[in-house]
Amino acid sequence: MNKEAPLSIAERDFILDALREGVRLDGRGADQLRPLTLSFGEEYGHVKVQLGKTSLVVRISAEVAKPHDDRPFDGIFNIAMELTAMGSPAWENGRQGDLETYVTNVLDRVIRHSNALDTESLCILKGVSCWTIRADVHITDYDGNLIDASCIGVMAGLQHFRRPDAVVKDGQVIVYGLDERVPAPLNITHKPLSVTFHTFDDGKLAILDATRKEEQASEADVVIGMNNAGDVCYLSKFQGSPVDALVFITKTSLALEKVKYINGIIDKALQADLAKRSKGGLAEQARAENDRPVA
């Protein structure tokens, strides 16, 4: 169970009074994101996300498995999250709390259920073998908005990941190592992201990318899942006080703007990592040629 200490009445009133005056504790505007940075590890599919003071690590992995009997042509894609004491002292290692379940379900709906990853392309041999893609999300520091930060990490990781090449010979699946054949990227059909708003003052105020204290002081949250084309793939108001339908309508256009902005940051980070790897590859090749013995 989560043991997050509740805000005092004075803290809650201070946050609400400040929002009524158009002021947030960190000086941002109501519709402003915290600074977002992405960095990739040496392994494909290993990404670190820093959104304000919230940080997490996503690792994408792949293995060969048997497809589900009712989906013989499809591969398997799963998202798993683990909240440990590393991210917050309020979390207990090895115990799944409501927050972990909630965030995992939203990620599953926004990314997996919207078919962001083409699972048919993961099929190796019908009904016999397929690729299982797993996204593991580890929170290293928690200061609010786990949903959006995790969604950014999973989508960036899926685009960065490369799976080993595999062929079928005489009914047997042969998987080549990364040093034997060039690994293949995953087939991403679209790039959905979540944009989370928190409401205050009977739904009259709504802010984007809330911090942990702002989340505690809020009345409800509204999550909009959307891609660059403006297609809404997820919409929810899971708990808390009622929210006027106009909030959903007015915030949809803002959500689209933020989705395009965040996807732009992801694309730039991916391009920079690709350029870095290409440069490193050329350097290694040149070094290998220089090391050859002279005849």
mmCIF file of C-alpha atoms in Angstrom:
data_model
loop_
_atom_site.group_PDB
_atom_site.id
_atom_site.type_symbol
_atom_site.label_atom_id
_atom_site.label_comp_id
_atom_site.label_asym_id
_atom_site.label_seq_id
_atom_site.Cartn_x
_atom_site.Cartn_y
_atom_site.Cartn_z
ATOM 1 C CA MET A 1 0.000 0.000 0.000
ATOM 2 C CA ASN A 2 1.089 3.580 -0.624
ATOM 3 C CA LYS A 3 1.834 5.568 2.519
ATOM 4 C CA GLU A 4 1.935 9.038 0.989
ATOM 5 C CA ALA A 5 1.662 11.629 3.753
ATOM 6 C CA PRO A 6 -1.399 13.829 3.177
ATOM 7 C CA LEU A 7 -1.053 17.567 2.744
ATOM 8 C CA SER A 8 -1.893 19.750 5.685
ATOM 9 C CA ILE A 9 -4.936 22.005 5.414
ATOM 10 C CA ALA A 10 -2.631 25.029 5.255
ATOM 11 C CA GLU A 11 -0.625 23.571 2.348
ATOM 12 C CA ARG A 12 -3.761 22.622 0.440
ATOM 13 C CA ASP A 13 -5.303 26.068 0.905
ATOM 14 C CA PHE A 14 -2.036 27.767 -0.095
ATOM 15 C CA ILE A 15 -1.805 25.783 -3.346
ATOM 16 C CA LEU A 16 -5.449 26.448 -4.200
ATOM 17 C CA ASP A 17 -5.258 30.168 -3.395
ATOM 18 C CA ALA A 18 -2.132 30.479 -5.535
ATOM 19 C CA LEU A 19 -3.810 28.727 -8.476
ATOM 20 C CA ARG A 20 -6.763 31.068 -8.216
ATOM 21 C CA GLU A 21 -4.258 33.897 -8.629
ATOM 22 C CA GLY A 22 -2.717 32.162 -11.652
ATOM 23 C CA VAL A 23 0.442 31.129 -9.776
ATOM 24 C CA ARG A 24 1.990 27.671 -9.350
ATOM 25 C CA LEU A 25 4.590 26.716 -6.776
ATOM 26 C CA ASP A 26 7.321 26.267 -9.394
ATOM 27 C CA GLY A 27 6.406 29.404 -11.344
ATOM 28 C CA ARG A 28 4.917 27.637 -14.374
ATOM 29 C CA GLY A 29 1.765 28.586 -16.199
ATOM 30 C CA ALA A 30 -1.311 26.375 -15.899
ATOM 31 C CA ASP A 31 -0.689 24.832 -19.339
ATOM 32 C CA GLN A 32 3.102 24.590 -19.139
ATOM 33 C CA LEU A 33 5.124 21.373 -18.982
ATOM 34 C CA ARG A 34 8.144 20.927 -16.773
ATOM 35 C CA PRO A 35 11.532 20.566 -18.527
ATOM 36 C CA LEU A 36 11.700 17.234 -20.358
ATOM 37 C CA THR A 37 14.925 15.403 -21.218
ATOM 38 C CA LEU A 38 15.530 11.973 -22.755
ATOM 39 C CA SER A 39 18.713 9.933 -22.848
ATOM 40 C CA PHE A 40 19.375 6.487 -24.285
ATOM 41 C CA GLY A 41 21.680 3.794 -22.974
ATOM 42 C CA GLU A 42 24.065 1.662 -24.992
ATOM 43 C CA GLU A 43 21.487 -1.122 -25.262
ATOM 44 C CA TYR A 44 18.631 -0.642 -27.690
ATOM 45 C CA GLY A 45 15.378 0.147 -25.894
ATOM 46 C CA HIS A 46 17.015 1.502 -22.745
ATOM 47 C CA VAL A 47 15.801 5.053 -22.078
ATOM 48 C CA LYS A 48 15.861 7.459 -19.150
ATOM 49 C CA VAL A 49 13.167 10.133 -18.845
ATOM 50 C CA GLN A 50 13.448 13.238 -16.685
ATOM 51 C CA LEU A 51 10.259 15.308 -16.380
ATOM 52 C CA GLY A 52 10.920 18.007 -13.829
ATOM 53 C CA LYS A 53 11.963 16.101 -10.708
ATOM 54 C CA THR A 54 10.186 12.926 -11.818
ATOM 55 C CA SER A 55 12.616 10.454 -13.348
ATOM 56 C CA LEU A 56 12.260 6.892 -14.585
ATOM 57 C CA VAL A 57 14.001 4.243 -16.631
ATOM 58 C CA VAL A 58 12.314 2.111 -19.300
ATOM 59 C CA ARG A 59 13.843 -1.068 -20.699
ATOM 60 C CA ILE A 60 12.404 -2.846 -23.725
ATOM 61 C CA SER A 61 13.249 -6.524 -24.122
ATOM 62 C CA ALA A 62 12.336 -9.292 -26.570
ATOM 63 C CA GLU A 63 12.242 -13.072 -26.474
ATOM 64 C CA VAL A 64 10.781 -15.835 -28.620
ATOM 65 C CA ALA A 65 7.626 -17.467 -27.255
ATOM 66 C CA LYS A 66 4.493 -19.291 -28.366
ATOM 67 C CA PRO A 67 1.653 -16.978 -29.484
ATOM 68 C CA HIS A 68 -1.716 -17.081 -27.784
ATOM 69 C CA ASP A 69 -4.003 -19.783 -29.169
ATOM 70 C CA ASP A 70 -6.702 -17.271 -30.109
ATOM 71 C CA ARG A 71 -4.173 -14.978 -31.871
ATOM 72 C CA PRO A 72 -1.875 -17.327 -33.841
ATOM 73 C CA PHE A 73 -0.727 -14.578 -36.212
ATOM 74 C CA ASP A 74 0.109 -12.052 -33.489
ATOM 75 C CA GLY A 75 3.087 -11.491 -31.260
ATOM 76 C CA ILE A 76 2.777 -10.478 -27.610
ATOM 77 C CA PHE A 77 3.292 -7.063 -26.052
ATOM 78 C CA ASN A 78 3.213 -6.372 -22.303
ATOM 79 C CA ILE A 79 3.856 -3.327 -20.120
ATOM 80 C CA ALA A 80 4.965 -3.752 -16.525
ATOM 81 C CA MET A 81 5.632 -1.150 -13.846
ATOM 82 C CA GLU A 82 7.369 -1.457 -10.509
ATOM 83 C CA LEU A 83 7.141 1.172 -7.770
ATOM 84 C CA THR A 84 9.872 0.725 -5.173
ATOM 85 C CA ALA A 85 11.270 2.683 -2.251
ATOM 86 C CA MET A 86 13.881 4.063 -4.645
ATOM 87 C CA GLY A 87 11.239 6.274 -6.240
ATOM 88 C CA SER A 88 9.499 7.331 -3.046
ATOM 89 C CA PRO A 89 9.733 6.375 0.633
ATOM 90 C CA ALA A 90 5.947 6.054 0.551
ATOM 91 C CA TRP A 91 6.235 2.918 -1.629
ATOM 92 C CA GLU A 92 7.009 -0.559 -0.324
ATOM 93 C CA ASN A 93 9.176 -2.987 -2.246
ATOM 94 C CA GLY A 94 7.311 -6.024 -3.503
ATOM 95 C CA ARG A 95 3.820 -4.686 -2.773
ATOM 96 C CA GLN A 96 1.576 -3.453 -5.544
ATOM 97 C CA GLY A 97 -0.387 -0.345 -4.631
ATOM 98 C CA ASP A 98 -3.348 1.391 -6.235
ATOM 99 C CA LEU A 99 -1.142 3.942 -8.010
ATOM 100 C CA GLU A 100 0.935 1.238 -9.699
ATOM 101 C CA THR A 101 -2.187 -0.579 -10.896
ATOM 102 C CA TYR A 102 -3.821 2.625 -12.138
ATOM 103 C CA VAL A 103 -0.800 3.879 -14.092
ATOM 104 C CA THR A 104 -0.164 0.457 -15.648
ATOM 105 C CA ASN A 105 -3.790 0.202 -16.793
ATOM 106 C CA VAL A 106 -3.681 3.651 -18.400
ATOM 107 C CA LEU A 107 -0.423 2.844 -20.227
ATOM 108 C CA ASP A 108 -1.953 -0.397 -21.432
ATOM 109 C CA ARG A 109 -4.993 1.427 -22.801
ATOM 110 C CA VAL A 110 -3.119 4.316 -24.419
ATOM 111 C CA ILE A 111 -0.337 2.277 -26.034
ATOM 112 C CA ARG A 112 -1.197 -1.417 -26.324
ATOM 113 C CA HIS A 113 -4.954 -1.225 -26.892
ATOM 114 C CA SER A 114 -4.525 1.530 -29.494
ATOM 115 C CA ASN A 115 -2.219 -0.837 -31.456
ATOM 116 C CA ALA A 116 0.722 1.550 -31.376
ATOM 117 C CA LEU A 117 2.904 -1.536 -31.822
ATOM 118 C CA ASP A 118 1.949 -3.746 -34.770
ATOM 119 C CA THR A 119 1.832 -7.143 -33.077
ATOM 120 C CA GLU A 120 1.220 -8.992 -36.367
ATOM 121 C CA SER A 121 4.728 -8.015 -37.448
ATOM 122 C CA LEU A 122 6.031 -9.915 -34.410
ATOM 123 C CA CYS A 123 4.814 -13.269 -35.752
ATOM 124 C CA ILE A 124 7.650 -15.629 -36.741
ATOM 125 C CA LEU A 125 5.801 -18.874 -37.464
ATOM 126 C CA LYS A 126 2.007 -19.036 -37.307
ATOM 127 C CA GLY A 127 0.788 -20.605 -34.085
ATOM 128 C CA VAL A 128 4.276 -21.813 -33.217
ATOM 129 C CA SER A 129 6.570 -18.913 -32.371
ATOM 130 C CA CYS A 130 6.489 -15.143 -32.121
ATOM 131 C CA TRP A 131 8.310 -12.276 -30.484
ATOM 132 C CA THR A 132 7.241 -11.220 -27.006
ATOM 133 C CA ILE A 133 8.016 -7.548 -26.430
ATOM 134 C CA ARG A 134 8.071 -6.370 -22.825
ATOM 135 C CA ALA A 135 8.364 -2.810 -21.548
ATOM 136 C CA ASP A 136 9.546 -2.538 -17.936
ATOM 137 C CA VAL A 137 9.100 0.831 -16.237
ATOM 138 C CA HIS A 138 11.165 1.605 -13.122
ATOM 139 C CA ILE A 139 10.541 4.838 -11.213
ATOM 140 C CA THR A 140 13.742 6.315 -9.776
ATOM 141 C CA ASP A 141 12.318 9.587 -8.407
ATOM 142 C CA TYR A 142 8.680 10.582 -8.004
ATOM 143 C CA ASP A 143 7.371 14.128 -8.087
ATOM 144 C CA GLY A 144 4.040 13.722 -9.826
ATOM 145 C CA ASN A 145 2.633 12.855 -13.264
ATOM 146 C CA LEU A 146 3.801 9.255 -13.527
ATOM 147 C CA ILE A 147 1.338 8.550 -16.344
ATOM 148 C CA ASP A 148 2.715 11.038 -18.865
ATOM 149 C CA ALA A 149 6.364 10.434 -17.957
ATOM 150 C CA SER A 150 5.922 6.654 -18.230
ATOM 151 C CA CYS A 151 4.062 6.926 -21.529
ATOM 152 C CA ILE A 152 6.876 9.063 -22.955
ATOM 153 C CA GLY A 153 9.437 6.512 -21.794
ATOM 154 C CA VAL A 154 7.623 3.481 -23.230
ATOM 155 C CA MET A 155 6.977 5.100 -26.620
ATOM 156 C CA ALA A 156 10.558 6.373 -26.871
ATOM 157 C CA GLY A 157 11.853 2.939 -25.871
ATOM 158 C CA LEU A 158 9.730 1.138 -28.471
ATOM 159 C CA GLN A 159 11.003 3.430 -31.226
ATOM 160 C CA HIS A 160 14.611 3.052 -30.075
ATOM 161 C CA PHE A 161 14.514 -0.736 -29.642
ATOM 162 C CA ARG A 162 15.906 -3.169 -32.203
ATOM 163 C CA ARG A 163 15.035 -6.862 -32.011
ATOM 164 C CA PRO A 164 17.358 -9.620 -33.213
ATOM 165 C CA ASP A 165 16.814 -10.970 -36.713
ATOM 166 C CA ALA A 166 15.145 -14.390 -36.904
ATOM 167 C CA VAL A 167 14.506 -16.834 -39.751
ATOM 168 C CA VAL A 168 12.698 -20.159 -40.083
ATOM 169 C CA LYS A 169 14.678 -23.078 -41.528
ATOM 170 C CA ASP A 170 13.203 -26.567 -41.763
ATOM 171 C CA GLY A 171 10.514 -25.627 -39.283
ATOM 172 C CA GLN A 172 13.051 -24.380 -36.743
ATOM 173 C CA VAL A 173 13.432 -20.767 -35.643
ATOM 174 C CA ILE A 174 16.991 -19.458 -35.761
ATOM 175 C CA VAL A 175 17.699 -16.233 -33.874
ATOM 176 C CA TYR A 176 20.831 -14.342 -34.851
ATOM 177 C CA GLY A 177 22.888 -12.338 -32.401
ATOM 178 C CA LEU A 178 23.220 -8.570 -32.744
ATOM 179 C CA ASP A 179 26.803 -9.063 -33.905
ATOM 180 C CA GLU A 180 25.741 -11.565 -36.588
ATOM 181 C CA ARG A 181 22.969 -9.649 -38.324
ATOM 182 C CA VAL A 182 21.680 -6.111 -38.195
ATOM 183 C CA PRO A 183 18.773 -5.997 -35.693
ATOM 184 C CA ALA A 184 15.351 -4.894 -36.909
ATOM 185 C CA PRO A 185 13.286 -1.966 -35.578
ATOM 186 C CA LEU A 186 9.763 -2.525 -34.326
ATOM 187 C CA ASN A 187 6.831 -1.601 -36.533
ATOM 188 C CA ILE A 188 5.222 1.441 -34.854
ATOM 189 C CA THR A 189 1.835 2.253 -36.406
ATOM 190 C CA HIS A 190 1.297 5.586 -34.626
ATOM 191 C CA LYS A 191 2.733 7.513 -31.677
ATOM 192 C CA PRO A 192 0.131 8.051 -28.949
ATOM 193 C CA LEU A 193 0.957 9.893 -25.743
ATOM 194 C CA SER A 194 -1.042 10.725 -22.650
ATOM 195 C CA VAL A 195 -1.655 14.257 -21.411
ATOM 196 C CA THR A 196 -2.886 14.523 -17.818
ATOM 197 C CA PHE A 197 -4.753 17.459 -16.290
ATOM 198 C CA HIS A 198 -5.684 17.923 -12.627
ATOM 199 C CA THR A 199 -8.708 19.977 -11.614
ATOM 200 C CA PHE A 200 -9.331 22.289 -8.658
ATOM 201 C CA ASP A 201 -12.039 24.564 -7.296
ATOM 202 C CA ASP A 202 -15.021 22.436 -8.412
ATOM 203 C CA GLY A 203 -13.513 21.878 -11.850
ATOM 204 C CA LYS A 204 -13.087 25.586 -12.598
ATOM 205 C CA LEU A 205 -9.297 25.305 -12.676
ATOM 206 C CA ALA A 206 -7.281 22.709 -14.605
ATOM 207 C CA ILE A 207 -3.506 22.445 -14.735
ATOM 208 C CA LEU A 208 -1.140 20.393 -16.853
ATOM 209 C CA ASP A 209 1.707 18.171 -15.602
ATOM 210 C CA ALA A 210 0.989 18.451 -11.883
ATOM 211 C CA THR A 211 3.699 17.939 -9.276
ATOM 212 C CA ARG A 212 3.207 15.501 -6.411
ATOM 213 C CA LYS A 213 1.854 18.158 -4.044
ATOM 214 C CA GLU A 214 -0.448 19.559 -6.725
ATOM 215 C CA GLU A 215 -1.787 16.044 -7.309
ATOM 216 C CA GLN A 216 -2.481 15.653 -3.606
ATOM 217 C CA ALA A 217 -4.316 18.966 -3.493
ATOM 218 C CA SER A 218 -6.375 18.300 -6.641
ATOM 219 C CA GLU A 219 -9.967 17.157 -6.818
ATOM 220 C CA ALA A 220 -9.727 14.918 -9.902
ATOM 221 C CA ASP A 221 -7.567 14.027 -12.872
ATOM 222 C CA VAL A 222 -8.406 13.942 -16.569
ATOM 223 C CA VAL A 223 -6.259 11.827 -18.909
ATOM 224 C CA ILE A 224 -6.363 12.318 -22.678
ATOM 225 C CA GLY A 225 -4.526 9.859 -24.948
ATOM 226 C CA MET A 226 -3.851 11.205 -28.427
ATOM 227 C CA ASN A 227 -1.491 10.913 -31.383
ATOM 228 C CA ASN A 228 -0.027 13.507 -33.764
ATOM 229 C CA ALA A 229 -2.977 13.159 -36.146
ATOM 230 C CA GLY A 230 -5.368 14.283 -33.402
ATOM 231 C CA ASP A 231 -6.968 10.856 -32.993
ATOM 232 C CA VAL A 232 -8.173 10.407 -29.415
ATOM 233 C CA CYS A 233 -7.340 6.840 -28.367
ATOM 234 C CA TYR A 234 -8.073 7.195 -24.650
ATOM 235 C CA LEU A 235 -10.134 9.457 -22.426
ATOM 236 C CA SER A 236 -10.806 9.012 -18.735
ATOM 237 C CA LYS A 237 -11.751 10.676 -15.493
ATOM 238 C CA PHE A 238 -10.993 7.803 -13.156
ATOM 239 C CA GLN A 239 -11.748 9.174 -9.720
ATOM 240 C CA GLY A 240 -12.406 12.313 -7.700
ATOM 241 C CA SER A 241 -15.015 15.030 -7.994
ATOM 242 C CA PRO A 242 -17.186 15.419 -11.126
ATOM 243 C CA VAL A 243 -15.656 17.362 -14.018
ATOM 244 C CA ASP A 244 -17.648 19.413 -16.484
ATOM 245 C CA ALA A 245 -17.661 17.982 -20.017
ATOM 246 C CA LEU A 246 -16.402 21.346 -21.323
ATOM 247 C CA VAL A 247 -13.072 20.657 -19.604
ATOM 248 C CA PHE A 248 -12.547 17.656 -21.865
ATOM 249 C CA ILE A 249 -13.531 19.643 -24.947
ATOM 250 C CA THR A 250 -11.424 22.718 -24.231
ATOM 251 C CA LYS A 251 -8.338 20.728 -23.206
ATOM 252 C CA THR A 252 -8.311 18.404 -26.236
ATOM 253 C CA SER A 253 -6.745 21.004 -28.541
ATOM 254 C CA LEU A 254 -4.124 21.786 -25.901
ATOM 255 C CA ALA A 255 -3.423 18.065 -25.507
ATOM 256 C CA LEU A 256 -2.793 17.775 -29.264
ATOM 257 C CA GLU A 257 -0.354 20.675 -29.105
ATOM 258 C CA LYS A 258 1.559 19.039 -26.249
ATOM 259 C CA VAL A 259 1.582 15.611 -27.934
ATOM 260 C CA LYS A 260 3.172 17.109 -31.062
ATOM 261 C CA TYR A 261 5.680 18.994 -28.932
ATOM 262 C CA ILE A 262 6.688 15.932 -26.898
ATOM 263 C CA ASN A 263 6.899 13.683 -29.973
ATOM 264 C CA GLY A 264 9.184 16.317 -31.488
ATOM 265 C CA ILE A 265 11.495 16.035 -28.471
ATOM 266 C CA ILE A 266 11.464 12.224 -28.777
ATOM 267 C CA ASP A 267 12.271 12.403 -32.505
ATOM 268 C CA LYS A 268 15.202 14.758 -31.905
ATOM 269 C CA ALA A 269 16.587 12.514 -29.168
ATOM 270 C CA LEU A 270 16.276 9.461 -31.425
ATOM 271 C CA GLN A 271 18.008 11.246 -34.309
ATOM 272 C CA ALA A 272 20.828 12.400 -32.032
ATOM 273 C CA ASP A 273 21.319 8.858 -30.709
ATOM 274 C CA LEU A 274 21.299 7.427 -34.254
ATOM 275 C CA ALA A 275 23.889 9.968 -35.368
ATOM 276 C CA LYS A 276 26.028 9.114 -32.350
ATOM 277 C CA ARG A 277 25.840 5.398 -33.090
ATOM 278 C CA SER A 278 26.559 5.926 -36.787
ATOM 279 C CA LYS A 279 29.575 8.065 -35.974
ATOM 280 C CA GLY A 280 30.798 5.455 -33.522
ATOM 281 C CA GLY A 281 30.345 2.723 -36.118
ATOM 282 C CA LEU A 282 32.382 4.621 -38.690
ATOM 283 C CA ALA A 283 35.063 5.281 -36.107
ATOM 284 C CA GLU A 284 35.258 1.593 -35.194
ATOM 285 C CA GLN A 285 35.427 0.650 -38.862
ATOM 286 C CA ALA A 286 38.243 3.115 -39.518
ATOM 287 C CA ARG A 287 40.100 1.909 -36.428
ATOM 288 C CA ALA A 288 39.754 -1.718 -37.576
ATOM 289 C CA GLU A 289 41.153 -0.826 -41.018
ATOM 290 C CA ASN A 290 44.059 1.003 -39.435
ATOM 291 C CA ASP A 291 44.813 -1.998 -37.251
ATOM 292 C CA ARG A 292 45.140 -4.363 -40.207
ATOM 293 C CA PRO A 293 48.685 -5.633 -40.776
ATOM 294 C CA VAL A 294 50.495 -4.175 -43.752
ATOM 295 C CA ALA A 295 51.328 -6.764 -46.421
#
